[in-house]
mmCIF file of C-alpha atoms and ligand atoms in Angstrom:
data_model
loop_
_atom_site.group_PDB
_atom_site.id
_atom_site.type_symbol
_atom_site.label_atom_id
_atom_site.label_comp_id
_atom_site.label_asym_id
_atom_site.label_seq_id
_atom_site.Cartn_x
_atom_site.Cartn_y
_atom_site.Cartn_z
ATOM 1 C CA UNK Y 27 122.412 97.901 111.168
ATOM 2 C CA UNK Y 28 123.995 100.061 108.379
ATOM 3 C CA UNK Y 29 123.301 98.693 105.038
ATOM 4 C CA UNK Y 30 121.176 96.004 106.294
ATOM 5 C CA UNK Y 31 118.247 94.974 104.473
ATOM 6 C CA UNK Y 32 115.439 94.019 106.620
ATOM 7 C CA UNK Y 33 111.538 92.463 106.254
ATOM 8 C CA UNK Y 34 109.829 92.437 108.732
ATOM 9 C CA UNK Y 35 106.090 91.123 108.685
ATOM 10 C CA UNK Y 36 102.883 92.412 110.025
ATOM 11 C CA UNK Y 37 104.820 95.783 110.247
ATOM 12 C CA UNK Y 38 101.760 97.812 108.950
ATOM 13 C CA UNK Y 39 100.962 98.343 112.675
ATOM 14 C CA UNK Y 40 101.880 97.445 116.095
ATOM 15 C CA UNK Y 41 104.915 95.901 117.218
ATOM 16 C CA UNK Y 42 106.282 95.231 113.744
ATOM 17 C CA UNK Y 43 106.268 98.831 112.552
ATOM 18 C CA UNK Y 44 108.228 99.994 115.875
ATOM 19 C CA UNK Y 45 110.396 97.518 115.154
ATOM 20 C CA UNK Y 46 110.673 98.160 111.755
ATOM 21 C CA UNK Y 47 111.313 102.005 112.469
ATOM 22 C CA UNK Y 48 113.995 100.882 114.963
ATOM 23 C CA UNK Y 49 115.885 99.455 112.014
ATOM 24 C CA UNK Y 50 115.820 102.598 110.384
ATOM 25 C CA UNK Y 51 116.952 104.350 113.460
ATOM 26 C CA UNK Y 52 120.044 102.309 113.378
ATOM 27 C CA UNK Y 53 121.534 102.460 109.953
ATOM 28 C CA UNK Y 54 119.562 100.052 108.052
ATOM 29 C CA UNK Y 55 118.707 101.829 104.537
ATOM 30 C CA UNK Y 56 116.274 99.362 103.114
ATOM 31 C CA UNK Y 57 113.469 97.782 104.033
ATOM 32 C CA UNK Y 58 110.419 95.507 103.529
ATOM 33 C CA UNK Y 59 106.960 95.934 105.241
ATOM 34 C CA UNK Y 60 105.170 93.240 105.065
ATOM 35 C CA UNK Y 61 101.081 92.871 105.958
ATOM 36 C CA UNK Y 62 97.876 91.186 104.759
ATOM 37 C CA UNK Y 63 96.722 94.194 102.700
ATOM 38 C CA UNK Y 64 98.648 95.559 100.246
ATOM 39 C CA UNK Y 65 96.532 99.033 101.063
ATOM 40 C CA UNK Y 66 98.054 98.590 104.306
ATOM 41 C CA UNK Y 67 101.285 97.479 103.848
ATOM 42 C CA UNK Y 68 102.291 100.145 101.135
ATOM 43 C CA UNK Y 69 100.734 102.954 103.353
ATOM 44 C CA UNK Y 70 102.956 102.089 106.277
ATOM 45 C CA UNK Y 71 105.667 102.154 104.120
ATOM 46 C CA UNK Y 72 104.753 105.613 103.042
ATOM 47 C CA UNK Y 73 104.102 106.690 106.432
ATOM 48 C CA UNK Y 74 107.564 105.238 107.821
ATOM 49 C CA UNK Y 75 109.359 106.984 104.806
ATOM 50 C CA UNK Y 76 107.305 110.659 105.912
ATOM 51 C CA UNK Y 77 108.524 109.592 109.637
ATOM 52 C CA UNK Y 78 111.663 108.933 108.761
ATOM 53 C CA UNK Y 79 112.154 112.600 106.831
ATOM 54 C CA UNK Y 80 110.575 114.944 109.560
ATOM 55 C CA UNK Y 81 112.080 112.927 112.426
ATOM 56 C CA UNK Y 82 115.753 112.624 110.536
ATOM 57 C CA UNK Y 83 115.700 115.245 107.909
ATOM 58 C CA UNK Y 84 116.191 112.433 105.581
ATOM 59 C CA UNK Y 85 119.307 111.072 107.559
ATOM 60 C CA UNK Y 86 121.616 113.480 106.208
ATOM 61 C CA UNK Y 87 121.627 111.966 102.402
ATOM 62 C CA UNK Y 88 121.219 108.490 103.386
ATOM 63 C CA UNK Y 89 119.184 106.660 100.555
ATOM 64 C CA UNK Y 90 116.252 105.194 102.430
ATOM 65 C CA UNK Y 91 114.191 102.675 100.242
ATOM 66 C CA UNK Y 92 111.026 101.212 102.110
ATOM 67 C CA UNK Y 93 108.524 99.249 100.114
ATOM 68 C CA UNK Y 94 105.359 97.539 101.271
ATOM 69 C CA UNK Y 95 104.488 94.145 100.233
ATOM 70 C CA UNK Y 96 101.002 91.839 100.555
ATOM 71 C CA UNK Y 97 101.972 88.776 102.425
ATOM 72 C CA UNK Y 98 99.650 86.182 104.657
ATOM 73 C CA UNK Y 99 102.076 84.131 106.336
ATOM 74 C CA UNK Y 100 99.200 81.532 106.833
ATOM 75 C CA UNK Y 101 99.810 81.013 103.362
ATOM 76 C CA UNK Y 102 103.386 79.671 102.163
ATOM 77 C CA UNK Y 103 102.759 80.607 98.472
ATOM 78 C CA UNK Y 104 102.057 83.597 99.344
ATOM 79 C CA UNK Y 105 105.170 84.293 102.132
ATOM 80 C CA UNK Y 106 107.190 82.577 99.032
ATOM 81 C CA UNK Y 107 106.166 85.307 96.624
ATOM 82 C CA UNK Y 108 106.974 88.494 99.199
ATOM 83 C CA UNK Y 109 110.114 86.973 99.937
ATOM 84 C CA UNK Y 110 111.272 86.752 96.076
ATOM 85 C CA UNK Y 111 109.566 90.267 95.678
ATOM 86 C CA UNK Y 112 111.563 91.750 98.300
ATOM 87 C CA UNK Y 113 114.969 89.592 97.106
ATOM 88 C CA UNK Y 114 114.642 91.058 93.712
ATOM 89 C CA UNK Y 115 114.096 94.601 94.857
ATOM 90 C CA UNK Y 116 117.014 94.366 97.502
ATOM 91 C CA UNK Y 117 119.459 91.990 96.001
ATOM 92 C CA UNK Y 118 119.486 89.786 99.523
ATOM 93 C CA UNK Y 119 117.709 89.683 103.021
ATOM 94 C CA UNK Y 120 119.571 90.021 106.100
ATOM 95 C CA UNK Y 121 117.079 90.623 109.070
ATOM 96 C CA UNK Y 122 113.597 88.801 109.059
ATOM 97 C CA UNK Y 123 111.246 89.662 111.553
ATOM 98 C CA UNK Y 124 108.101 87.955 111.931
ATOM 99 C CA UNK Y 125 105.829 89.825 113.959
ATOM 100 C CA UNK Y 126 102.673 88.582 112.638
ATOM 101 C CA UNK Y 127 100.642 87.166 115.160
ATOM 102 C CA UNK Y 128 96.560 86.879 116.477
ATOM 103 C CA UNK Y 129 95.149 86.679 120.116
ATOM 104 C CA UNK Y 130 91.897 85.354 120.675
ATOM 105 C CA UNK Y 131 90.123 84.579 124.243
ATOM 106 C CA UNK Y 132 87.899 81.374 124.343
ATOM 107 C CA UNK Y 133 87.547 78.873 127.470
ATOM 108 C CA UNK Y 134 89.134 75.345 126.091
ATOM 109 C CA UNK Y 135 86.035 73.885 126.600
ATOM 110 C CA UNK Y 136 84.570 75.841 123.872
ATOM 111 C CA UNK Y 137 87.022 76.891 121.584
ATOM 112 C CA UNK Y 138 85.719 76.208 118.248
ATOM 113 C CA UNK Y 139 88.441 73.790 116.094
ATOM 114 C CA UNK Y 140 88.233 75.899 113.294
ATOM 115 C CA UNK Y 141 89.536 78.761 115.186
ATOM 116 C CA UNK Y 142 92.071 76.905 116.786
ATOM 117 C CA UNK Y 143 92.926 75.790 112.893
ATOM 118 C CA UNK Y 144 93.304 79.756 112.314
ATOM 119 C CA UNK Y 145 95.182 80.693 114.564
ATOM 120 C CA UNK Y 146 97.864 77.841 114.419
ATOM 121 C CA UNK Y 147 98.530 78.536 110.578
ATOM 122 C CA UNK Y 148 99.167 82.289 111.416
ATOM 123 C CA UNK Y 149 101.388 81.977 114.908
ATOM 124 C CA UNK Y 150 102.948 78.911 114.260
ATOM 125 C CA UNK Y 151 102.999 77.817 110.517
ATOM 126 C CA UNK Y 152 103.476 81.236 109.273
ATOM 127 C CA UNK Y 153 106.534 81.391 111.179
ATOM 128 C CA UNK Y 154 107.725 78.264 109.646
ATOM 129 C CA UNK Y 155 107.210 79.576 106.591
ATOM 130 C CA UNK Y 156 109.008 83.227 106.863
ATOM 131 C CA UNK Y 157 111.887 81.377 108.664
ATOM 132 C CA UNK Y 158 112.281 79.012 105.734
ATOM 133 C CA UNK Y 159 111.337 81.100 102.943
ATOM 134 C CA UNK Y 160 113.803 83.795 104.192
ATOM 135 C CA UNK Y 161 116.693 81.643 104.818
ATOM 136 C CA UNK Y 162 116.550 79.918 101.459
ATOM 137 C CA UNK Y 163 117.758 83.386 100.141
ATOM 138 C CA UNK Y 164 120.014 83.951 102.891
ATOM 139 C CA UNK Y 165 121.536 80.280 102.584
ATOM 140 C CA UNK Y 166 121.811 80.676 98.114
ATOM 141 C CA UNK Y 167 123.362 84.468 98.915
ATOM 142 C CA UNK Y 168 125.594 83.228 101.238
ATOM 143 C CA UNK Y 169 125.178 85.761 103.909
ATOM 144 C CA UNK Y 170 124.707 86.308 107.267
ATOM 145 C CA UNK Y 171 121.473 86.366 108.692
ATOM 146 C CA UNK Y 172 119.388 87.206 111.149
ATOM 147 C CA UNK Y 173 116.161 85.961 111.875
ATOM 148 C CA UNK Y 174 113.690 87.134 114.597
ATOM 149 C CA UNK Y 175 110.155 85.062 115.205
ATOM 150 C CA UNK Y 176 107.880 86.746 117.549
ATOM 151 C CA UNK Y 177 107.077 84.810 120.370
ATOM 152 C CA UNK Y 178 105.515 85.684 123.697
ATOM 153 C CA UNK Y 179 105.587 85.873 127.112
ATOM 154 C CA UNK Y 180 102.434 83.893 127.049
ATOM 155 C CA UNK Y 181 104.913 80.617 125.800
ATOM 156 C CA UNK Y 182 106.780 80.465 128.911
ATOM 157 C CA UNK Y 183 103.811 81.276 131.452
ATOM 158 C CA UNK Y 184 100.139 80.778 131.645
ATOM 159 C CA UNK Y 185 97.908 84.105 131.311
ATOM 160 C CA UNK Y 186 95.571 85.420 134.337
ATOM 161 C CA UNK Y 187 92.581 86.020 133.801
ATOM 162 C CA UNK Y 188 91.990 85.502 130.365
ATOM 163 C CA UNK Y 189 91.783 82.082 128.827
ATOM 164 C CA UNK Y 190 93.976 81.838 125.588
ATOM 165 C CA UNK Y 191 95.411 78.195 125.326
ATOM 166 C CA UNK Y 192 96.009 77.463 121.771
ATOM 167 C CA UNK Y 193 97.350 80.786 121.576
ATOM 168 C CA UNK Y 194 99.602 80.203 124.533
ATOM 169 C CA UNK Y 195 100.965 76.544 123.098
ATOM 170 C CA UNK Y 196 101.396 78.611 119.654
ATOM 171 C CA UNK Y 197 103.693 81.257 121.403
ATOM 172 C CA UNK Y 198 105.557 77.985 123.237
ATOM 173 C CA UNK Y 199 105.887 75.924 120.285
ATOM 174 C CA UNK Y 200 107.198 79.448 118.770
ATOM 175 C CA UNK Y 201 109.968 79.626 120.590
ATOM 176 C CA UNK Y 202 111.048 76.227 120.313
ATOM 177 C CA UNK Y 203 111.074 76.405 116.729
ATOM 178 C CA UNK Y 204 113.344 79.196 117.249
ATOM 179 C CA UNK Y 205 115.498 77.144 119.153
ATOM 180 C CA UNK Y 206 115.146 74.044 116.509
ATOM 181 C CA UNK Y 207 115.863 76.396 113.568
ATOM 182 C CA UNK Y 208 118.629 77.857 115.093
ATOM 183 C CA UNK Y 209 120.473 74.683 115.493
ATOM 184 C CA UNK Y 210 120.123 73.401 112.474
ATOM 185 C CA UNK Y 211 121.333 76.478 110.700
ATOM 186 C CA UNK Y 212 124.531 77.211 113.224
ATOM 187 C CA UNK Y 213 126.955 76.744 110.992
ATOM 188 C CA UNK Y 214 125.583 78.120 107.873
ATOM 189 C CA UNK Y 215 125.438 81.798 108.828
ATOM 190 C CA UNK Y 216 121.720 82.008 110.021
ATOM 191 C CA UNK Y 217 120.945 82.722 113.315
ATOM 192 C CA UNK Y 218 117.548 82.264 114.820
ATOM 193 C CA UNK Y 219 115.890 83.868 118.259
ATOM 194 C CA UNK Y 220 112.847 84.448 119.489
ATOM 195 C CA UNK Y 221 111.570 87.712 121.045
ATOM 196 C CA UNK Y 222 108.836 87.406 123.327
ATOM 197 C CA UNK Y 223 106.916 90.393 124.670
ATOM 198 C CA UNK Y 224 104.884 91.209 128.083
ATOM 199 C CA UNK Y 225 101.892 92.713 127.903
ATOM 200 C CA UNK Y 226 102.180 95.695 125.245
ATOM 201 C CA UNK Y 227 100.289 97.982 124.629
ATOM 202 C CA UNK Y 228 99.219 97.716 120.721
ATOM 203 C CA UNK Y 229 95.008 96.944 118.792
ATOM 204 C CA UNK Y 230 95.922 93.895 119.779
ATOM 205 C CA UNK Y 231 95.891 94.629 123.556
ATOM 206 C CA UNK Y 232 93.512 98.099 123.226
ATOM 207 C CA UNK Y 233 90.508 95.910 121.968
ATOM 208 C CA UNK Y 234 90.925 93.698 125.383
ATOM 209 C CA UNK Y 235 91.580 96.909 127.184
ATOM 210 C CA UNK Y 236 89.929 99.453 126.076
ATOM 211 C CA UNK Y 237 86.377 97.953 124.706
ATOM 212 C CA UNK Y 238 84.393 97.606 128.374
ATOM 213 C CA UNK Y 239 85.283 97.989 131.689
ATOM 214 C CA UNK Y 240 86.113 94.678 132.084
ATOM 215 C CA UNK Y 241 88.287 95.663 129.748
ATOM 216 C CA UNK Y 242 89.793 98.241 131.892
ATOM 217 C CA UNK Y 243 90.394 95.849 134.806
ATOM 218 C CA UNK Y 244 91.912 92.902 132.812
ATOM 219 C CA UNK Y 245 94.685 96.161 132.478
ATOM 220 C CA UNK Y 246 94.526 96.788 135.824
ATOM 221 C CA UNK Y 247 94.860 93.206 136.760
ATOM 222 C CA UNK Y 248 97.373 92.433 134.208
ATOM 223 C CA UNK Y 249 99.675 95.432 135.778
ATOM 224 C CA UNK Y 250 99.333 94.065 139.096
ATOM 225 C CA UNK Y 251 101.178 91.249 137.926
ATOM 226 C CA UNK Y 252 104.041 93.280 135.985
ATOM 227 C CA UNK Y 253 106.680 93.882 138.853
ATOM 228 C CA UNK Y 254 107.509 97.649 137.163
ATOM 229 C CA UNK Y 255 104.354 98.281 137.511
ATOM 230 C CA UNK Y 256 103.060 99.071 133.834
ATOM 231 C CA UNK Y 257 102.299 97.455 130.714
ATOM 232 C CA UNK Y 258 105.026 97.428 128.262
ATOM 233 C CA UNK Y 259 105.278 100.430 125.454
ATOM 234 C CA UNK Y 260 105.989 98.945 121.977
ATOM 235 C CA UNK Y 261 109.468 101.452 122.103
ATOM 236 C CA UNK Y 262 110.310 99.329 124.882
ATOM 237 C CA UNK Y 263 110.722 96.904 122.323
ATOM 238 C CA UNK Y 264 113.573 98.547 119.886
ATOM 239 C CA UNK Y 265 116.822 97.953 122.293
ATOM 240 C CA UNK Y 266 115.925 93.862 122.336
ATOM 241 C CA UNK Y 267 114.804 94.134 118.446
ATOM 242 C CA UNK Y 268 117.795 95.827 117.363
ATOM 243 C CA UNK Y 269 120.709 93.702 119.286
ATOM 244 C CA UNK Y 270 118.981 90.303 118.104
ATOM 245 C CA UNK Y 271 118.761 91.926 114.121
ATOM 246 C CA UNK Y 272 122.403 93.651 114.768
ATOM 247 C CA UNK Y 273 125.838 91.794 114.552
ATOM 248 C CA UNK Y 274 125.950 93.196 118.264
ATOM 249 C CA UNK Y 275 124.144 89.643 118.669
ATOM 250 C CA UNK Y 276 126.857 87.947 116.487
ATOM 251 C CA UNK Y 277 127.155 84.559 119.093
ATOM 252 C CA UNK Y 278 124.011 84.726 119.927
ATOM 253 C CA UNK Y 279 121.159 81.884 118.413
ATOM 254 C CA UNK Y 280 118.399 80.079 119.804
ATOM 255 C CA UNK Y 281 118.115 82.226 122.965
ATOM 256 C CA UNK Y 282 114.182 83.741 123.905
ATOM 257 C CA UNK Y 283 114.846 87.481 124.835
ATOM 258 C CA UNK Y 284 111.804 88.286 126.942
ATOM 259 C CA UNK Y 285 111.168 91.984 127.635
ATOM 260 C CA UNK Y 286 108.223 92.102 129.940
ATOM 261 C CA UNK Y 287 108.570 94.402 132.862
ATOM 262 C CA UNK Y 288 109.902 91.342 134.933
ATOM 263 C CA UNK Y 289 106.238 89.441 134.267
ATOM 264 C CA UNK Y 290 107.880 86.073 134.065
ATOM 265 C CA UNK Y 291 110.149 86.566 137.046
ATOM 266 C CA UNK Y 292 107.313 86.040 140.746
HETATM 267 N N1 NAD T 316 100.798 93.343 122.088
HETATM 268 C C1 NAD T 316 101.188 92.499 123.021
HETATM 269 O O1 NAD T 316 100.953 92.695 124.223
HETATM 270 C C2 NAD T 316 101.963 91.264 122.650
HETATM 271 C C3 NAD T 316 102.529 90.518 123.683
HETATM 272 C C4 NAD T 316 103.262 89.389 123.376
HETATM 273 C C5 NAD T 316 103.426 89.006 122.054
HETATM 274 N N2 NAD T 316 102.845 89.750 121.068
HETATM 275 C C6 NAD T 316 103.063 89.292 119.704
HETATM 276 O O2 NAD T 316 103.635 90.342 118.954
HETATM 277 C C7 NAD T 316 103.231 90.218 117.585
HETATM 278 C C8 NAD T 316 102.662 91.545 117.120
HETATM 279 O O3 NAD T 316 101.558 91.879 117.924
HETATM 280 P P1 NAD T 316 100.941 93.336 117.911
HETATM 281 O O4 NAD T 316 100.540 93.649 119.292
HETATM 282 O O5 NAD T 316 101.819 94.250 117.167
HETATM 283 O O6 NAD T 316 99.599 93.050 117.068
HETATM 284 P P2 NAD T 316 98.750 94.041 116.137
HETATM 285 O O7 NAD T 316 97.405 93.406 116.046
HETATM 286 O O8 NAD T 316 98.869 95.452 116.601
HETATM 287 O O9 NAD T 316 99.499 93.913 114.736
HETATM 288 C C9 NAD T 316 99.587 92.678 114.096
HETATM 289 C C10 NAD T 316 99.858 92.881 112.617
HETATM 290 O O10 NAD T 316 99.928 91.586 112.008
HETATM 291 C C11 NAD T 316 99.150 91.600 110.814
HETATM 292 N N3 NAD T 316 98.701 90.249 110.515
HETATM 293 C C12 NAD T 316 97.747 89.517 111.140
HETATM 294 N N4 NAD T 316 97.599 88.332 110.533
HETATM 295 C C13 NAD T 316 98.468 88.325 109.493
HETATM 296 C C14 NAD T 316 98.782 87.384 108.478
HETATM 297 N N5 NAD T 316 98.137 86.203 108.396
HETATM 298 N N6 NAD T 316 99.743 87.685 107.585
HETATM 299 C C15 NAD T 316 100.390 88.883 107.649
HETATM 300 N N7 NAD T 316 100.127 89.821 108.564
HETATM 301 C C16 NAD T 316 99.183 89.538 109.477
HETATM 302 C C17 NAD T 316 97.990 92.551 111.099
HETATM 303 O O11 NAD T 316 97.397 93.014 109.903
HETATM 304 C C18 NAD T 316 98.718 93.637 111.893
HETATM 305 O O12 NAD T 316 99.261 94.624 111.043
HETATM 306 C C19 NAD T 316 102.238 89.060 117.531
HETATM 307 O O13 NAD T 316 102.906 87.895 117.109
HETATM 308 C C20 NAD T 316 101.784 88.925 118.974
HETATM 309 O O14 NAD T 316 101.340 87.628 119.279
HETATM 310 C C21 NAD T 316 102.122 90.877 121.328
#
């Protein structure tokens, strides 16, 4: 990852910011944290930077440069103008990650359109947008990228107990996007996967989990499921992050990586 300059979206928590650290770990010098507040976004960035010093001692000299950026992928003006911000700042993008993503648990039956709305222009339109917005500039610079969209386990099986179907088809229709992009940009130096996660444990898990005691069994239930036993630390992510970002993933486009504990497997 040396010299590689990454963004990586809804990194002010969660996921994203492991990932985003894991790109530090490995060489990369600059990067982007995108988020819906800019409050947010340029504290992570500050707090990656401190984590970065104490952990690394600075990385011996190594000019780090992390910046945090207001974006809403729901909205492609708005993914335009953090793209441009962070292409003007860097001089190119070479890793996009978009890790930006909302759960919510309603029965079909009663899941309200509007929400439905919501949550398709975050999970699935917002990753249009990143993908595209990120490899116009990696298309006009002429190098070669690497794109990652977020996906989920959740797009390749059906969740027990909790009901989550528009968030489910989101995660599937993801992936195949993934796929799609990744064809179309083969031979112009973009790839595309998708990384899809098991149950992880992030806010976006600890509300389910840790809110009632049905809370506490859904966990219970949900490692039941999980042949190793446990739910899925967001470190456990960084190995699968960093080989799809890396040129260690060079032939590699339009695959799902799925790192979930061997969820998908019974
Ligand atoms: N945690 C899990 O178990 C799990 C499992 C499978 C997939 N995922 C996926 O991983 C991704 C990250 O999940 P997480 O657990 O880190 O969630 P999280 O809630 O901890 O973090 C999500 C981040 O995205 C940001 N965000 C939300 N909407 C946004 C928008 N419109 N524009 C920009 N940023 C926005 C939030 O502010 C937050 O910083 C999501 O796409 C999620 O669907 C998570």
């Amino acid at each position: 990852m040396d010299d590689k300059v990454c963004v990586v979206t809804g990194a002010a928590m969660g996921l994203g910011n492991v990932m985003a650290r894991a790109f530090i770990e490995s060489g990369a010098s600059k990067l982007a944290i995108l988020d819906l507040s800019a409050e947010k976004a340029t504290a992570a960035a500050d707090e990656a930077q401190r984590w970065f010093e104490d952990a690394y001692g600075g990385g011996g000299g190594a000019e780090l440069d992390i910046v945090g950026v207001q974006c809403d992928v729901a909205d492609e003006a708005s993914v335009a103008a953090a793209m441009d911000d962070v292409h003007k700042r860097f001089g190119r993008i070479d890793v996009c990650v978009n890790s930006a993503g909302v759960v919510e648990n309603f029965p079909a039956e009663t899941y309200s359109t509007a929400r439905m709305k919501w949550l398709y222009d975050i999970n699935l339109n917002g990753s249009m947008y990143v993908a595209r917005e990120a490899a116009k500039h990696m298309f006009a610079d002429g190098n070669q990228g690497s794109i990652i969209l977020v996906a989920s386990m959740s797009g390749s099986i059906v969740n027990l107990p909790q009901p989550q179907a528009p968030y489910n088809a989101s995660k599937a229709a993801v992936k195949h996007l993934a796929s799609c992009l990744a064809v179309e940009w083969a031979t112009r130096g973009v790839r595309v996967n998708s990384l899809s996660p098991g149950y992880m444990l992030t806010s976006l898990t600890r509300v389910m989990t840790e809110t009632s005691s049905e809370g506490k069994k859904l966990r219970e239930a949900w490692e039941a499921k999980t042949p190793m036993g446990r739910m899925g630390e967001p470190d456990d992510l960084k190995g699968a992050a960093v080989y799809l970002a890396s040129d260690a993933s060079r032939f590699t486009t339009g695959t799902d990586l799925i790192v979930d504990g061997g969820y998908c497997c019974p």
